[in-house]
PDB file of C-alpha atoms in Angstrom:
ATOM      1  CA  MET A   1      -8.393  26.662  42.268  1.00 87.00           C
ATOM      2  CA  TYR A   2      -7.755  29.613  39.486  1.00 89.00           C
ATOM      3  CA  LYS A   3      -8.600  28.447  36.104  1.00 91.00           C
ATOM      4  CA  ILE A   4      -6.166  30.115  33.123  1.00 89.00           C
ATOM      5  CA  ASN A   5      -7.001  29.744  29.637  1.00 87.00           C
ATOM      6  CA  ILE A   6      -3.931  29.341  27.453  1.00 84.00           C
ATOM      7  CA  ARG A   7      -4.205  30.262  23.884  1.00 81.00           C
ATOM      8  CA  ARG A   8      -0.962  30.869  22.526  1.00 77.00           C
ATOM      9  CA  ILE A   9       2.800  29.426  23.780  1.00 80.00           C
ATOM     10  CA  ASN A  10       5.699  31.374  21.864  1.00 77.00           C
ATOM     11  CA  ASN A  11       8.269  30.122  24.486  1.00 81.00           C
ATOM     12  CA  THR A  12       7.713  26.387  25.108  1.00 83.00           C
ATOM     13  CA  GLU A  13      10.711  26.115  27.365  1.00 86.00           C
ATOM     14  CA  LYS A  14      10.034  29.272  29.447  1.00 88.00           C
ATOM     15  CA  PHE A  15       6.146  28.129  30.167  1.00 87.00           C
ATOM     16  CA  ILE A  16       7.344  24.522  30.819  1.00 89.00           C
ATOM     17  CA  GLN A  17       9.900  26.066  33.458  1.00 91.00           C
ATOM     18  CA  MET A  18       7.078  27.972  34.789  1.00 91.00           C
ATOM     19  CA  VAL A  19       5.058  25.053  35.467  1.00 92.00           C
ATOM     20  CA  GLU A  20       8.033  23.102  37.093  1.00 92.00           C
ATOM     21  CA  ASN A  21       8.790  25.683  39.385  1.00 93.00           C
ATOM     22  CA  SER A  22       5.228  26.754  40.239  1.00 94.00           C
ATOM     23  CA  SER A  23       4.630  27.181  43.991  1.00 95.00           C
ATOM     24  CA  GLY A  24       1.324  24.513  43.856  1.00 95.00           C
ATOM     25  CA  LYS A  25      -0.222  22.403  41.772  1.00 95.00           C
ATOM     26  CA  VAL A  26      -0.889  22.626  38.147  1.00 95.00           C
ATOM     27  CA  PHE A  27      -3.770  20.677  36.774  1.00 95.00           C
ATOM     28  CA  LEU A  28      -4.228  20.503  32.905  1.00 92.00           C
ATOM     29  CA  GLN A  29      -8.336  19.420  32.098  1.00 91.00           C
ATOM     30  CA  LEU A  30      -8.296  16.872  29.511  1.00 87.00           C
ATOM     31  CA  PRO A  31     -10.888  16.274  26.905  1.00 85.00           C
ATOM     32  CA  ASN A  32     -12.457  13.635  28.830  1.00 90.00           C
ATOM     33  CA  GLU A  33     -13.164  16.142  31.917  1.00 89.00           C
ATOM     34  CA  THR A  34     -10.223  14.759  34.026  1.00 93.00           C
ATOM     35  CA  PHE A  35      -7.322  16.696  35.150  1.00 94.00           C
ATOM     36  CA  CYS A  36      -3.716  15.715  34.774  1.00 93.00           C
ATOM     37  CA  ASP A  37      -1.031  17.450  37.247  1.00 94.00           C
ATOM     38  CA  LEU A  38       1.729  18.757  35.117  1.00 93.00           C
ATOM     39  CA  LYS A  39       4.234  18.963  37.839  1.00 92.00           C
ATOM     40  CA  GLN A  40       3.808  15.295  38.690  1.00 92.00           C
ATOM     41  CA  ASN A  41       3.443  13.799  35.022  1.00 91.00           C
ATOM     42  CA  THR A  42       6.471  14.605  33.178  1.00 86.00           C
ATOM     43  CA  ALA A  43       5.344  13.096  30.060  1.00 89.00           C
ATOM     44  CA  ALA A  44       2.178  15.087  29.492  1.00 86.00           C
ATOM     45  CA  LEU A  45       4.541  18.217  30.173  1.00 83.00           C
ATOM     46  CA  GLN A  46       7.003  17.201  27.701  1.00 83.00           C
ATOM     47  CA  MET A  47       4.292  16.987  25.097  1.00 84.00           C
ATOM     48  CA  LEU A  48       3.971  20.554  25.183  1.00 80.00           C
ATOM     49  CA  ARG A  49       6.724  20.670  23.176  1.00 79.00           C
ATOM     50  CA  MET A  50       5.372  19.002  20.793  1.00 80.00           C
ATOM     51  CA  ILE A  51       1.967  21.257  20.293  1.00 74.00           C
ATOM     52  CA  ASN A  52       1.648  24.038  17.541  1.00 64.00           C
ATOM     53  CA  PRO A  53       1.658  27.000  19.477  1.00 59.00           C
ATOM     54  CA  GLY A  54      -1.173  28.640  16.969  1.00 63.00           C
ATOM     55  CA  GLU A  55      -3.338  25.608  17.696  1.00 66.00           C
ATOM     56  CA  ILE A  56      -3.760  25.170  21.345  1.00 70.00           C
ATOM     57  CA  TRP A  57      -6.497  25.673  23.905  1.00 80.00           C
ATOM     58  CA  LEU A  58      -5.289  24.792  27.246  1.00 85.00           C
ATOM     59  CA  ASP A  59      -7.384  25.062  30.528  1.00 90.00           C
ATOM     60  CA  LEU A  60      -5.129  25.074  33.462  1.00 93.00           C
ATOM     61  CA  PHE A  61      -6.064  25.207  36.931  1.00 95.00           C
ATOM     62  CA  LEU A  62      -3.762  26.411  39.569  1.00 95.00           C
ATOM     63  CA  THR A  63      -3.545  25.896  42.832  1.00 95.00           C
ATOM     64  CA  ASP A  64      -1.753  28.541  44.467  1.00 93.00           C
ATOM     65  CA  THR A  65      -2.520  32.221  44.027  1.00 89.00           C
ATOM     66  CA  GLN A  66       0.944  33.533  43.114  1.00 90.00           C
ATOM     67  CA  ASP A  67       1.279  31.375  40.549  1.00 93.00           C
ATOM     68  CA  SER A  68      -1.728  32.570  38.684  1.00 89.00           C
ATOM     69  CA  TYR A  69       0.018  35.901  38.559  1.00 89.00           C
ATOM     70  CA  ASN A  70       3.118  34.707  37.156  1.00 87.00           C
ATOM     71  CA  PHE A  71       0.531  33.103  34.498  1.00 88.00           C
ATOM     72  CA  MET A  72      -0.982  35.885  33.855  1.00 86.00           C
ATOM     73  CA  ALA A  73       2.510  38.047  33.285  1.00 86.00           C
ATOM     74  CA  TYR A  74       3.303  35.163  30.950  1.00 82.00           C
ATOM     75  CA  MET A  75       0.403  35.378  28.980  1.00 80.00           C
ATOM     76  CA  VAL A  76       0.595  39.368  28.806  1.00 82.00           C
ATOM     77  CA  GLY A  77       3.939  39.051  27.503  1.00 75.00           C
ATOM     78  CA  ALA A  78       3.010  36.631  25.327  1.00 58.00           C
ATOM     79  CA  GLY A  79       5.791  34.164  26.684  1.00 49.00           C
ATOM     80  CA  ALA A  80       8.503  36.318  25.544  1.00 44.00           C
TER      81      ALA A  80
END
């Protein structure tokens, strides 16, 4: 798995669409060290809409190599 640290989500809709369109699984590491599959848990994915973009610290784990490139491109462009 590939670990991606998200510190900023400027375009939440684009971020959610990227998660939904990912080839592999996208796991969010929760504070209790468990994992939530964002592609399967739509409630967790929808909660991202309520997060203040300047106050996040998300650790994602990706199962597909191509998805890691897409997430990196998103982060470099700050979700624009």
